[in-house]
PDB file of C-alpha atoms in Angstrom:
ATOM      1  CA  MET A   9     -46.379   1.476  17.501  1.00 44.00           C
ATOM      2  CA  PHE A  10     -45.347   2.655  21.602  1.00 45.00           C
ATOM      3  CA  ASN A  11     -42.224  -0.496  21.729  1.00 48.00           C
ATOM      4  CA  GLN A  12     -40.578  -0.485  17.937  1.00 53.00           C
ATOM      5  CA  LYS A  13     -36.841  -0.794  18.743  1.00 59.00           C
ATOM      6  CA  LYS A  14     -34.555   2.539  17.828  1.00 64.00           C
ATOM      7  CA  ARG A  15     -31.825   0.469  14.941  1.00 65.00           C
ATOM      8  CA  CYS A  16     -28.250   1.317  14.101  1.00 65.00           C
ATOM      9  CA  LYS A  17     -28.027   2.353  10.352  1.00 59.00           C
ATOM     10  CA  ILE A  18     -24.977   0.704   9.241  1.00 56.00           C
ATOM     11  CA  CYS A  19     -25.113  -2.359  10.265  1.00 56.00           C
ATOM     12  CA  LYS A  20     -29.003  -2.435  12.217  1.00 59.00           C
ATOM     13  CA  SER A  21     -28.643  -3.774  14.880  1.00 61.00           C
ATOM     14  CA  VAL A  22     -30.760  -2.856  18.396  1.00 62.00           C
ATOM     15  CA  ILE A  23     -29.325   0.119  19.917  1.00 59.00           C
ATOM     16  CA  SER A  24     -31.204   2.045  23.483  1.00 57.00           C
ATOM     17  CA  PRO A  25     -32.929   5.384  22.213  1.00 57.00           C
ATOM     18  CA  LYS A  26     -30.399   7.836  24.083  1.00 52.00           C
ATOM     19  CA  ALA A  27     -27.457   6.539  22.395  1.00 51.00           C
ATOM     20  CA  ASP A  28     -24.842   8.701  20.433  1.00 48.00           C
ATOM     21  CA  ILE A  29     -23.421   5.660  19.012  1.00 51.00           C
ATOM     22  CA  CYS A  30     -23.904   2.824  17.492  1.00 54.00           C
ATOM     23  CA  LEU A  31     -22.375   0.249  20.517  1.00 47.00           C
ATOM     24  CA  HIS A  32     -22.409  -2.674  17.947  1.00 49.00           C
ATOM     25  CA  CYS A  33     -20.509  -0.925  14.645  1.00 49.00           C
ATOM     26  CA  GLY A  34     -19.316   2.709  16.419  1.00 47.00           C
ATOM     27  CA  HIS A  35     -21.779   4.349  13.830  1.00 50.00           C
ATOM     28  CA  PRO A  36     -22.566   8.052  15.050  1.00 50.00           C
ATOM     29  CA  GLU A  37     -25.807   7.856  15.595  1.00 47.00           C
ATOM     30  CA  ARG A  38     -26.490  11.388  16.802  1.00 42.00           C
ATOM     31  CA  ARG A  39     -24.358  13.647  14.383  1.00 38.00           C
ATOM     32  CA  GLU A  40     -24.948  16.976  16.552  1.00 38.00           C
ATOM     33  CA  ASN A  41     -23.699  15.493  19.970  1.00 39.00           C
ATOM     34  CA  LEU A  42     -20.128  14.551  18.010  1.00 37.00           C
ATOM     35  CA  GLU A  43     -17.654  17.291  16.612  1.00 41.00           C
ATOM     36  CA  LYS A  44     -17.542  16.374  12.635  1.00 42.00           C
ATOM     37  CA  ASP A  45     -14.210  15.142  12.312  1.00 44.00           C
ATOM     38  CA  ASP A  46     -15.777  12.027  14.757  1.00 47.00           C
ATOM     39  CA  SER A  47     -18.658  11.889  12.195  1.00 41.00           C
ATOM     40  CA  GLU A  48     -17.261  12.080   8.583  1.00 47.00           C
ATOM     41  CA  ALA A  49     -13.668   9.711   9.814  1.00 52.00           C
ATOM     42  CA  GLY A  50     -12.560   6.740  11.362  1.00 70.00           C
ATOM     43  CA  ILE A  51     -12.923   3.128  10.741  1.00 75.00           C
ATOM     44  CA  VAL A  52     -17.121   3.782   9.428  1.00 74.00           C
ATOM     45  CA  GLU A  53     -16.677   5.640   7.011  1.00 75.00           C
ATOM     46  CA  TYR A  54     -13.540   3.326   5.938  1.00 77.00           C
ATOM     47  CA  ALA A  55     -15.817   0.596   5.537  1.00 76.00           C
ATOM     48  CA  ARG A  56     -17.932   1.873   3.579  1.00 77.00           C
ATOM     49  CA  LEU A  57     -15.882   2.088   0.432  1.00 81.00           C
ATOM     50  CA  LYS A  58     -15.511  -0.603  -2.550  1.00 83.00           C
ATOM     51  CA  PRO A  59     -12.957  -3.358  -2.195  1.00 86.00           C
ATOM     52  CA  ALA A  60      -9.763  -3.452  -3.833  1.00 87.00           C
ATOM     53  CA  TYR A  61      -9.620  -6.336  -6.529  1.00 89.00           C
ATOM     54  CA  PRO A  62     -12.121  -5.342  -9.080  1.00 89.00           C
ATOM     55  CA  TRP A  63      -9.799  -2.251  -9.872  1.00 91.00           C
ATOM     56  CA  ILE A  64      -7.177  -4.148  -9.391  1.00 92.00           C
ATOM     57  CA  LEU A  65      -7.676  -6.264 -11.850  1.00 91.00           C
ATOM     58  CA  ILE A  66      -9.167  -3.106 -13.883  1.00 92.00           C
ATOM     59  CA  THR A  67      -5.792  -1.732 -13.801  1.00 93.00           C
ATOM     60  CA  PHE A  68      -3.873  -5.452 -14.696  1.00 93.00           C
ATOM     61  CA  PHE A  69      -5.404  -4.988 -18.246  1.00 93.00           C
ATOM     62  CA  PHE A  70      -4.136  -2.488 -18.948  1.00 93.00           C
ATOM     63  CA  VAL A  71      -0.816  -2.394 -17.329  1.00 92.00           C
ATOM     64  CA  THR A  72      -0.675  -5.360 -19.542  1.00 92.00           C
ATOM     65  CA  TYR A  73      -1.595  -4.049 -22.376  1.00 91.00           C
ATOM     66  CA  PHE A  74       0.519  -1.389 -22.629  1.00 90.00           C
ATOM     67  CA  PHE A  75       3.319  -4.737 -22.442  1.00 86.00           C
ATOM     68  CA  VAL A  76       1.909  -5.751 -25.429  1.00 86.00           C
ATOM     69  CA  LEU A  77       2.258  -3.044 -27.154  1.00 89.00           C
ATOM     70  CA  LEU A  78       5.868  -2.334 -26.188  1.00 85.00           C
ATOM     71  CA  PHE A  79       6.837  -5.547 -27.388  1.00 81.00           C
ATOM     72  CA  PHE A  80       5.300  -5.044 -30.943  1.00 82.00           C
ATOM     73  CA  ILE A  81       7.034  -1.926 -31.195  1.00 86.00           C
ATOM     74  CA  LEU A  82      10.281  -3.742 -30.146  1.00 77.00           C
ATOM     75  CA  HIS A  83       8.707  -6.789 -32.824  1.00 76.00           C
ATOM     76  CA  ILE A  84       8.847  -3.286 -35.510  1.00 82.00           C
ATOM     77  CA  ALA A  85      11.785  -0.886 -34.638  1.00 77.00           C
ATOM     78  CA  GLY A  86      13.317  -4.527 -35.393  1.00 73.00           C
ATOM     79  CA  TYR A  87      14.200  -5.176 -32.721  1.00 72.00           C
ATOM     80  CA  SER A  88      13.466  -9.551 -32.014  1.00 67.00           C
ATOM     81  CA  ILE A  89      13.596 -10.374 -27.902  1.00 70.00           C
ATOM     82  CA  SER A  90      13.438 -14.520 -28.079  1.00 71.00           C
ATOM     83  CA  LEU A  91      11.641 -14.718 -24.573  1.00 75.00           C
ATOM     84  CA  GLU A  92      10.378 -18.676 -23.564  1.00 81.00           C
ATOM     85  CA  VAL A  93       6.845 -19.215 -21.755  1.00 83.00           C
ATOM     86  CA  SER A  94       8.291 -18.425 -18.075  1.00 87.00           C
ATOM     87  CA  HIS A  95       8.911 -15.456 -19.046  1.00 87.00           C
ATOM     88  CA  TYR A  96       5.613 -14.944 -20.489  1.00 88.00           C
ATOM     89  CA  VAL A  97       4.235 -15.888 -17.280  1.00 91.00           C
ATOM     90  CA  PHE A  98       6.926 -13.768 -15.654  1.00 92.00           C
ATOM     91  CA  LEU A  99       5.230 -11.309 -17.228  1.00 92.00           C
ATOM     92  CA  LEU A 100       1.720 -11.474 -16.287  1.00 92.00           C
ATOM     93  CA  TYR A 101       3.053 -11.683 -12.615  1.00 94.00           C
ATOM     94  CA  ILE A 102       4.312  -8.812 -13.271  1.00 94.00           C
ATOM     95  CA  SER A 103       1.856  -6.323 -14.758  1.00 94.00           C
ATOM     96  CA  LEU A 104      -0.375  -8.190 -11.378  1.00 94.00           C
ATOM     97  CA  PHE A 105       1.947  -6.344  -9.008  1.00 94.00           C
ATOM     98  CA  THR A 106       2.442  -3.468 -11.186  1.00 93.00           C
ATOM     99  CA  SER A 107      -1.658  -2.735 -10.819  1.00 94.00           C
ATOM    100  CA  SER A 108      -1.815  -2.890  -7.377  1.00 93.00           C
ATOM    101  CA  TRP A 109       1.101  -0.130  -6.464  1.00 92.00           C
ATOM    102  CA  ILE A 110      -0.839   2.126  -8.829  1.00 92.00           C
ATOM    103  CA  VAL A 111      -4.278   0.930  -7.315  1.00 91.00           C
ATOM    104  CA  TYR A 112      -2.772   1.853  -3.342  1.00 91.00           C
ATOM    105  CA  PHE A 113      -0.749   4.833  -4.316  1.00 87.00           C
ATOM    106  CA  ASN A 114      -3.670   6.354  -6.488  1.00 86.00           C
ATOM    107  CA  SER A 115      -6.270   5.504  -3.074  1.00 83.00           C
ATOM    108  CA  HIS A 116      -4.778   8.128  -0.753  1.00 71.00           C
ATOM    109  CA  LYS A 117      -7.383  10.700   0.620  1.00 59.00           C
ATOM    110  CA  ARG A 118      -4.849  14.300   0.107  1.00 55.00           C
ATOM    111  CA  SER A 119      -5.516  17.575   1.743  1.00 46.00           C
ATOM    112  CA  ALA A 120      -3.895  20.611  -0.180  1.00 38.00           C
ATOM    113  CA  SER A 121      -2.476  22.982   2.776  1.00 37.00           C
ATOM    114  CA  TYR A 122      -1.599  22.129   6.705  1.00 34.00           C
ATOM    115  CA  ASN A 123      -5.294  23.327   8.071  1.00 36.00           C
ATOM    116  CA  PHE A 124      -7.577  19.673   6.813  1.00 35.00           C
ATOM    117  CA  ASP A 125     -10.743  20.047   6.183  1.00 37.00           C
ATOM    118  CA  TYR A 126     -13.448  17.418   5.285  1.00 36.00           C
ATOM    119  CA  LYS A 127     -15.175  20.202   2.671  1.00 37.00           C
ATOM    120  CA  SER A 128     -12.245  20.005   0.581  1.00 38.00           C
ATOM    121  CA  ARG A 129     -10.900  16.558   0.241  1.00 43.00           C
ATOM    122  CA  GLN A 130      -8.989  16.314  -2.777  1.00 47.00           C
ATOM    123  CA  ALA A 131     -10.621  13.451  -5.289  1.00 49.00           C
ATOM    124  CA  THR A 132      -8.758  10.202  -5.672  1.00 60.00           C
ATOM    125  CA  ILE A 133      -8.342   8.253  -8.882  1.00 72.00           C
ATOM    126  CA  PHE A 134      -9.289   4.605  -6.713  1.00 78.00           C
ATOM    127  CA  LYS A 135     -11.828   5.059  -3.702  1.00 82.00           C
ATOM    128  CA  ILE A 136     -10.699   2.509  -2.062  1.00 85.00           C
ATOM    129  CA  ARG A 137     -10.440   0.057   0.991  1.00 86.00           C
ATOM    130  CA  SER A 138      -6.771   1.099   0.803  1.00 88.00           C
ATOM    131  CA  LEU A 139      -3.934   0.773   4.041  1.00 88.00           C
ATOM    132  CA  ARG A 140      -3.762   4.576   2.342  1.00 84.00           C
ATOM    133  CA  ARG A 141      -6.599   5.569   3.191  1.00 84.00           C
ATOM    134  CA  LEU A 142      -7.083   4.122   6.159  1.00 84.00           C
ATOM    135  CA  LEU A 143      -4.847   5.947   7.690  1.00 80.00           C
ATOM    136  CA  SER A 144      -6.204   8.918   6.024  1.00 76.00           C
ATOM    137  CA  GLU A 145      -9.730   8.603   7.392  1.00 74.00           C
ATOM    138  CA  SER A 146      -8.779   7.185  11.159  1.00 74.00           C
ATOM    139  CA  SER A 147      -4.789   8.720  12.746  1.00 73.00           C
ATOM    140  CA  ILE A 148      -4.042  12.113  13.501  1.00 69.00           C
ATOM    141  CA  GLN A 149      -0.425  11.089  12.501  1.00 68.00           C
ATOM    142  CA  TRP A 150      -1.893  11.621   8.749  1.00 70.00           C
ATOM    143  CA  LYS A 151      -3.672  14.471   9.021  1.00 64.00           C
ATOM    144  CA  ASN A 152      -2.763  18.118   9.318  1.00 55.00           C
ATOM    145  CA  SER A 153      -4.465  20.111  11.880  1.00 53.00           C
ATOM    146  CA  ASN A 154      -4.125  23.801  14.159  1.00 50.00           C
ATOM    147  CA  LYS A 155      -4.301  21.775  17.573  1.00 51.00           C
ATOM    148  CA  GLU A 156      -1.097  21.959  19.421  1.00 46.00           C
ATOM    149  CA  ILE A 157       0.690  18.740  19.860  1.00 46.00           C
ATOM    150  CA  ALA A 158       0.780  19.196  23.551  1.00 45.00           C
ATOM    151  CA  GLN A 159      -3.350  18.830  23.560  1.00 48.00           C
ATOM    152  CA  ILE A 160      -3.648  15.257  21.079  1.00 52.00           C
ATOM    153  CA  GLY A 161      -0.776  13.876  22.447  1.00 56.00           C
ATOM    154  CA  LEU A 162       2.423  13.543  19.334  1.00 60.00           C
ATOM    155  CA  GLU A 163       5.511  14.568  20.590  1.00 66.00           C
ATOM    156  CA  ASP A 164       6.162  11.549  22.148  1.00 68.00           C
ATOM    157  CA  SER A 165       3.801   9.206  19.927  1.00 70.00           C
ATOM    158  CA  PHE A 166       6.243  11.022  16.420  1.00 72.00           C
ATOM    159  CA  ARG A 167       9.321   9.932  18.218  1.00 75.00           C
ATOM    160  CA  ARG A 168       8.992   6.485  19.542  1.00 78.00           C
ATOM    161  CA  LYS A 169       7.282   6.161  15.931  1.00 78.00           C
ATOM    162  CA  SER A 170      10.785   8.433  14.920  1.00 78.00           C
ATOM    163  CA  SER A 171      12.929   6.247  16.449  1.00 80.00           C
ATOM    164  CA  THR A 172      11.046   2.602  16.369  1.00 82.00           C
ATOM    165  CA  SER A 173      11.508   3.491  12.376  1.00 82.00           C
ATOM    166  CA  MET A 174      14.669   4.428  11.993  1.00 85.00           C
ATOM    167  CA  GLN A 175      16.108   1.120  13.695  1.00 87.00           C
ATOM    168  CA  VAL A 176      14.473  -1.666  11.119  1.00 88.00           C
ATOM    169  CA  LEU A 177      15.726   0.935   8.125  1.00 89.00           C
ATOM    170  CA  ALA A 178      18.435   0.327   9.403  1.00 91.00           C
ATOM    171  CA  ILE A 179      17.971  -3.549   9.148  1.00 92.00           C
ATOM    172  CA  LEU A 180      16.544  -3.149   4.948  1.00 92.00           C
ATOM    173  CA  ILE A 181      19.693  -0.771   3.962  1.00 93.00           C
ATOM    174  CA  ALA A 182      21.542  -4.030   5.555  1.00 94.00           C
ATOM    175  CA  VAL A 183      19.054  -5.575   3.108  1.00 93.00           C
ATOM    176  CA  THR A 184      19.426  -3.365   0.114  1.00 94.00           C
ATOM    177  CA  VAL A 185      23.446  -3.744   0.410  1.00 94.00           C
ATOM    178  CA  LEU A 186      24.017  -7.077   0.681  1.00 94.00           C
ATOM    179  CA  LEU A 187      21.263  -7.239  -2.743  1.00 93.00           C
ATOM    180  CA  MET A 188      23.453  -5.187  -4.281  1.00 92.00           C
ATOM    181  CA  ASP A 189      26.981  -7.027  -3.361  1.00 92.00           C
ATOM    182  CA  ARG A 190      24.973 -10.155  -4.942  1.00 91.00           C
ATOM    183  CA  VAL A 191      23.608  -8.381  -8.102  1.00 90.00           C
ATOM    184  CA  SER A 192      27.480  -6.533  -8.405  1.00 89.00           C
ATOM    185  CA  ASN A 193      28.819  -9.879  -8.047  1.00 88.00           C
ATOM    186  CA  LEU A 194      26.183 -11.429 -10.676  1.00 87.00           C
ATOM    187  CA  ILE A 195      26.955  -8.876 -12.965  1.00 84.00           C
ATOM    188  CA  SER A 196      30.786  -9.053 -12.574  1.00 83.00           C
ATOM    189  CA  ALA A 197      30.661 -13.286 -13.142  1.00 82.00           C
ATOM    190  CA  ASN A 198      27.970 -13.751 -16.242  1.00 73.00           C
ATOM    191  CA  SER A 199      28.459  -9.705 -17.822  1.00 62.00           C
ATOM    192  CA  ASN A 200      30.021 -12.060 -21.502  1.00 66.00           C
ATOM    193  CA  ASP A 201      27.797 -15.334 -21.127  1.00 71.00           C
ATOM    194  CA  ALA A 202      24.124 -14.316 -19.124  1.00 68.00           C
ATOM    195  CA  THR A 203      22.321 -13.771 -22.366  1.00 76.00           C
ATOM    196  CA  PHE A 204      19.953 -10.263 -22.428  1.00 76.00           C
ATOM    197  CA  ILE A 205      16.781 -10.946 -21.069  1.00 82.00           C
ATOM    198  CA  GLU A 206      19.177 -12.170 -17.384  1.00 81.00           C
ATOM    199  CA  ASN A 207      21.161  -8.888 -17.755  1.00 83.00           C
ATOM    200  CA  GLY A 208      18.541  -7.196 -18.485  1.00 85.00           C
ATOM    201  CA  MET A 209      17.272  -8.791 -15.082  1.00 89.00           C
ATOM    202  CA  LEU A 210      19.773  -8.338 -13.638  1.00 90.00           C
ATOM    203  CA  TYR A 211      20.283  -4.582 -14.226  1.00 91.00           C
ATOM    204  CA  LEU A 212      16.745  -4.252 -13.345  1.00 92.00           C
ATOM    205  CA  SER A 213      17.165  -6.683  -9.900  1.00 93.00           C
ATOM    206  CA  GLY A 214      20.790  -3.294  -8.828  1.00 92.00           C
ATOM    207  CA  PHE A 215      18.520  -0.471 -10.329  1.00 94.00           C
ATOM    208  CA  SER A 216      15.900  -1.521  -7.728  1.00 94.00           C
ATOM    209  CA  SER A 217      17.599  -2.199  -4.828  1.00 94.00           C
ATOM    210  CA  ILE A 218      19.605   1.231  -5.720  1.00 95.00           C
ATOM    211  CA  VAL A 219      16.927   2.980  -5.935  1.00 94.00           C
ATOM    212  CA  SER A 220      15.328   1.318  -2.572  1.00 95.00           C
ATOM    213  CA  PHE A 221      19.015   1.815  -0.553  1.00 95.00           C
ATOM    214  CA  ILE A 222      18.114   5.644  -1.332  1.00 94.00           C
ATOM    215  CA  CYS A 223      14.700   5.460  -0.468  1.00 92.00           C
ATOM    216  CA  PHE A 224      16.146   4.259   3.058  1.00 93.00           C
ATOM    217  CA  VAL A 225      19.149   6.514   3.928  1.00 92.00           C
ATOM    218  CA  ILE A 226      17.071  10.207   2.912  1.00 91.00           C
ATOM    219  CA  SER A 227      13.790   8.445   5.591  1.00 89.00           C
ATOM    220  CA  VAL A 228      16.018   7.991   8.112  1.00 88.00           C
ATOM    221  CA  ASP A 229      17.859  11.172   7.861  1.00 87.00           C
ATOM    222  CA  ALA A 230      14.338  13.357   7.627  1.00 84.00           C
ATOM    223  CA  LEU A 231      13.248  10.688  10.431  1.00 82.00           C
ATOM    224  CA  ASP A 232      16.037  12.015  12.514  1.00 82.00           C
ATOM    225  CA  VAL A 233      15.081  16.106  12.134  1.00 78.00           C
ATOM    226  CA  VAL A 234      11.727  14.607  14.998  1.00 75.00           C
ATOM    227  CA  PHE A 235      14.304  15.055  17.532  1.00 76.00           C
ATOM    228  CA  ASN A 236      15.517  18.567  18.137  1.00 74.00           C
ATOM    229  CA  LYS A 237      14.372  20.770  20.097  1.00 75.00           C
ATOM    230  CA  PHE A 238      12.228  23.935  18.644  1.00 72.00           C
ATOM    231  CA  TYR A 239      11.890  27.100  20.537  1.00 76.00           C
ATOM    232  CA  THR A 240       7.963  26.948  20.047  1.00 71.00           C
ATOM    233  CA  ALA A 241       5.217  24.412  20.510  1.00 70.00           C
ATOM    234  CA  ARG A 242       3.608  25.212  16.039  1.00 70.00           C
ATOM    235  CA  ASP A 243       6.915  25.163  14.592  1.00 73.00           C
ATOM    236  CA  ARG A 244       7.481  22.203  17.060  1.00 73.00           C
ATOM    237  CA  HIS A 245       3.966  20.947  15.700  1.00 71.00           C
ATOM    238  CA  LEU A 246       4.310  21.439  11.842  1.00 74.00           C
ATOM    239  CA  ILE A 247       7.836  20.368  11.519  1.00 76.00           C
ATOM    240  CA  LEU A 248       6.903  16.661  13.775  1.00 76.00           C
ATOM    241  CA  GLN A 249       3.998  16.307  10.831  1.00 74.00           C
ATOM    242  CA  HIS A 250       5.526  17.074   7.870  1.00 77.00           C
ATOM    243  CA  TYR A 251       8.922  15.554   8.200  1.00 78.00           C
ATOM    244  CA  TYR A 252       6.795  12.526   9.265  1.00 76.00           C
ATOM    245  CA  GLN A 253       5.152  12.677   6.500  1.00 75.00           C
ATOM    246  CA  SER A 254       7.203  13.591   3.422  1.00 78.00           C
ATOM    247  CA  THR A 255       9.135   9.959   4.686  1.00 82.00           C
ATOM    248  CA  ILE A 256       5.881   7.982   4.173  1.00 83.00           C
ATOM    249  CA  ASN A 257       6.282   7.422   0.160  1.00 84.00           C
ATOM    250  CA  PRO A 258      10.325   7.511   0.266  1.00 88.00           C
ATOM    251  CA  ARG A 259       9.698   4.462   2.810  1.00 89.00           C
ATOM    252  CA  TYR A 260       6.578   2.890   1.182  1.00 89.00           C
ATOM    253  CA  PHE A 261       8.778   3.201  -2.286  1.00 92.00           C
ATOM    254  CA  GLY A 262      11.905   1.883  -0.271  1.00 93.00           C
ATOM    255  CA  MET A 263      10.075  -1.191   0.070  1.00 93.00           C
ATOM    256  CA  LEU A 264       8.729  -1.922  -3.222  1.00 93.00           C
ATOM    257  CA  GLY A 265      12.324  -1.463  -4.839  1.00 94.00           C
ATOM    258  CA  MET A 266      13.668  -4.508  -2.492  1.00 94.00           C
ATOM    259  CA  ILE A 267      10.940  -6.402  -3.338  1.00 94.00           C
ATOM    260  CA  LEU A 268      11.413  -6.000  -6.624  1.00 94.00           C
ATOM    261  CA  GLY A 269      14.841  -6.694  -6.790  1.00 94.00           C
ATOM    262  CA  ILE A 270      14.677  -9.497  -4.323  1.00 94.00           C
ATOM    263  CA  ILE A 271      11.834 -11.048  -6.812  1.00 95.00           C
ATOM    264  CA  PHE A 272      14.359  -9.818 -10.590  1.00 94.00           C
ATOM    265  CA  LEU A 273      16.983 -11.419  -8.880  1.00 93.00           C
ATOM    266  CA  ALA A 274      14.856 -14.896  -8.012  1.00 93.00           C
ATOM    267  CA  ALA A 275      13.184 -14.028 -12.035  1.00 92.00           C
ATOM    268  CA  TYR A 276      17.232 -14.228 -13.604  1.00 91.00           C
ATOM    269  CA  HIS A 277      17.855 -18.217 -11.687  1.00 89.00           C
ATOM    270  CA  ASP A 278      14.624 -18.973 -12.656  1.00 89.00           C
ATOM    271  CA  PRO A 279      11.659 -16.312 -14.128  1.00 91.00           C
ATOM    272  CA  LEU A 280       9.225 -18.655 -12.310  1.00 91.00           C
ATOM    273  CA  ALA A 281      11.076 -18.599  -8.718  1.00 92.00           C
ATOM    274  CA  GLY A 282      10.165 -15.039  -9.466  1.00 92.00           C
ATOM    275  CA  CYS A 283       6.745 -15.948 -10.509  1.00 93.00           C
ATOM    276  CA  PHE A 284       6.817 -17.258  -7.528  1.00 94.00           C
ATOM    277  CA  ALA A 285       8.832 -14.596  -5.593  1.00 93.00           C
ATOM    278  CA  VAL A 286       5.175 -12.432  -6.641  1.00 94.00           C
ATOM    279  CA  GLY A 287       2.645 -14.826  -6.047  1.00 93.00           C
ATOM    280  CA  VAL A 288       3.886 -15.425  -2.319  1.00 93.00           C
ATOM    281  CA  THR A 289       3.571 -11.070  -1.493  1.00 93.00           C
ATOM    282  CA  PHE A 290       0.942 -10.432  -2.855  1.00 92.00           C
ATOM    283  CA  PHE A 291      -0.676 -13.471  -0.989  1.00 92.00           C
ATOM    284  CA  ILE A 292       0.682 -12.075   2.262  1.00 92.00           C
ATOM    285  CA  GLY A 293       0.484  -8.406   1.285  1.00 91.00           C
ATOM    286  CA  TYR A 294      -2.929  -8.295  -0.236  1.00 91.00           C
ATOM    287  CA  TYR A 295      -4.727  -8.388   2.966  1.00 88.00           C
ATOM    288  CA  HIS A 296      -2.258  -5.489   4.757  1.00 90.00           C
ATOM    289  CA  TRP A 297      -1.822  -3.232   2.097  1.00 91.00           C
ATOM    290  CA  PHE A 298      -5.676  -3.335   1.415  1.00 90.00           C
ATOM    291  CA  PRO A 299      -6.950  -4.945   4.420  1.00 87.00           C
ATOM    292  CA  ASP A 300     -11.072  -5.912   4.459  1.00 81.00           C
ATOM    293  CA  ILE A 301     -12.020  -4.587   8.127  1.00 76.00           C
ATOM    294  CA  PRO A 302     -16.062  -4.649   8.944  1.00 67.00           C
ATOM    295  CA  ILE A 303     -17.994  -3.142  10.718  1.00 64.00           C
ATOM    296  CA  ASN A 304     -20.488  -6.160  11.937  1.00 58.00           C
ATOM    297  CA  ASN A 305     -18.518  -8.434  13.753  1.00 51.00           C
ATOM    298  CA  GLN A 306     -21.532 -10.718  12.026  1.00 45.00           C
ATOM    299  CA  GLU A 307     -20.474  -9.884   8.233  1.00 49.00           C
ATOM    300  CA  THR A 308     -20.442 -12.489   5.562  1.00 48.00           C
ATOM    301  CA  GLN A 309     -17.673 -12.890   2.827  1.00 55.00           C
ATOM    302  CA  ASN A 310     -19.776 -12.169  -0.253  1.00 63.00           C
ATOM    303  CA  ILE A 311     -19.126 -14.829  -3.367  1.00 60.00           C
ATOM    304  CA  MET A 312     -16.704 -12.427  -5.313  1.00 64.00           C
ATOM    305  CA  ASN A 313     -14.755 -11.964  -1.624  1.00 71.00           C
ATOM    306  CA  ASN A 314     -13.793 -15.459  -1.229  1.00 75.00           C
ATOM    307  CA  SER A 315     -13.095 -15.893  -5.192  1.00 80.00           C
ATOM    308  CA  PHE A 316     -10.991 -13.432  -4.528  1.00 84.00           C
ATOM    309  CA  ARG A 317      -9.320 -15.975  -2.039  1.00 84.00           C
ATOM    310  CA  ILE A 318      -9.248 -18.656  -5.164  1.00 87.00           C
ATOM    311  CA  PHE A 319      -7.258 -16.870  -6.731  1.00 88.00           C
ATOM    312  CA  LEU A 320      -4.497 -15.810  -4.454  1.00 88.00           C
ATOM    313  CA  TRP A 321      -4.184 -19.474  -3.784  1.00 89.00           C
ATOM    314  CA  LEU A 322      -4.138 -20.111  -6.717  1.00 89.00           C
ATOM    315  CA  LEU A 323      -1.402 -17.196  -7.605  1.00 89.00           C
ATOM    316  CA  MET A 324       0.973 -18.724  -5.708  1.00 87.00           C
ATOM    317  CA  LEU A 325       0.994 -22.539  -5.518  1.00 90.00           C
ATOM    318  CA  VAL A 326       0.328 -22.114  -9.376  1.00 88.00           C
ATOM    319  CA  PRO A 327       4.662 -21.101  -9.975  1.00 88.00           C
ATOM    320  CA  ILE A 328       4.940 -24.824  -7.396  1.00 88.00           C
ATOM    321  CA  VAL A 329       3.386 -26.382 -10.268  1.00 87.00           C
ATOM    322  CA  LEU A 330       5.054 -25.857 -12.921  1.00 85.00           C
ATOM    323  CA  LEU A 331       9.074 -25.144 -11.138  1.00 82.00           C
ATOM    324  CA  ILE A 332       7.716 -29.412  -9.996  1.00 84.00           C
ATOM    325  CA  SER A 333       6.159 -30.516 -13.665  1.00 81.00           C
ATOM    326  CA  ASN A 334       9.647 -28.701 -15.027  1.00 76.00           C
ATOM    327  CA  ALA A 335      12.267 -30.154 -11.810  1.00 64.00           C
TER     328      ALA A 335
END
């Protein structure tokens, strides 16, 4: 009885009886010795959330049903749209891509005011592991706080990150300009010969590129504000926080628009090429936008996680096989 070992409540590792936290997973063992923010936020809180892929697949079913209903309504209205098998496959891939972003943007934990309080959390639709959720749990830049910026050392951090972001956005703006130029040339050259579906792909690519360009330009302008000098520390903190956070969604929408522009441009040449673009984006981007960070290094992957990895490989390889078979 006297030799009973103390174990962590999360990873069950043996810890010292006097320890405040588990050295293996970082879980706080003595909450009274820590601040409330430190005990409830961070990677431990994030790791307790569920993986994203079940909700993505459920949302995929409803998005696909929406597309089927839309085509049925167009058919009833007298619009006959003839699609090949590759076009239907591309619509399935676009449905999956759309579903992932619906889940992503509805997984962020938000607060209604600058006085961030964990007791007044706003509910989110999907309480799953996502990059937005991870940053809202763990990153000081994403949290609204009344602390002076000098105390937490964020002023230089905001400005360095803004400077780097502006340099990256300049490259992305150049990419969107090239994309818009390519799409406009194709529309001018094929205005009479292209089918309804081909024109639709081009116009969707051009529209996505324009949205991306506008979002990136607005983000650069907002990030430029943080380099101003402000009279008081409180004004400086609130303004830097506001303009840093106000660029988060435009940057995401700009990136999403740029990716969609590339996908629809590839689908204009061949729908299976568009499927391949979606598959590569989803295969590479899933574990970036929905990171699965374990709190225990010895944590093993279950059958569902392994099955989803196989699904990601198939998602990328199926269009390649179809392209080779149709060549």
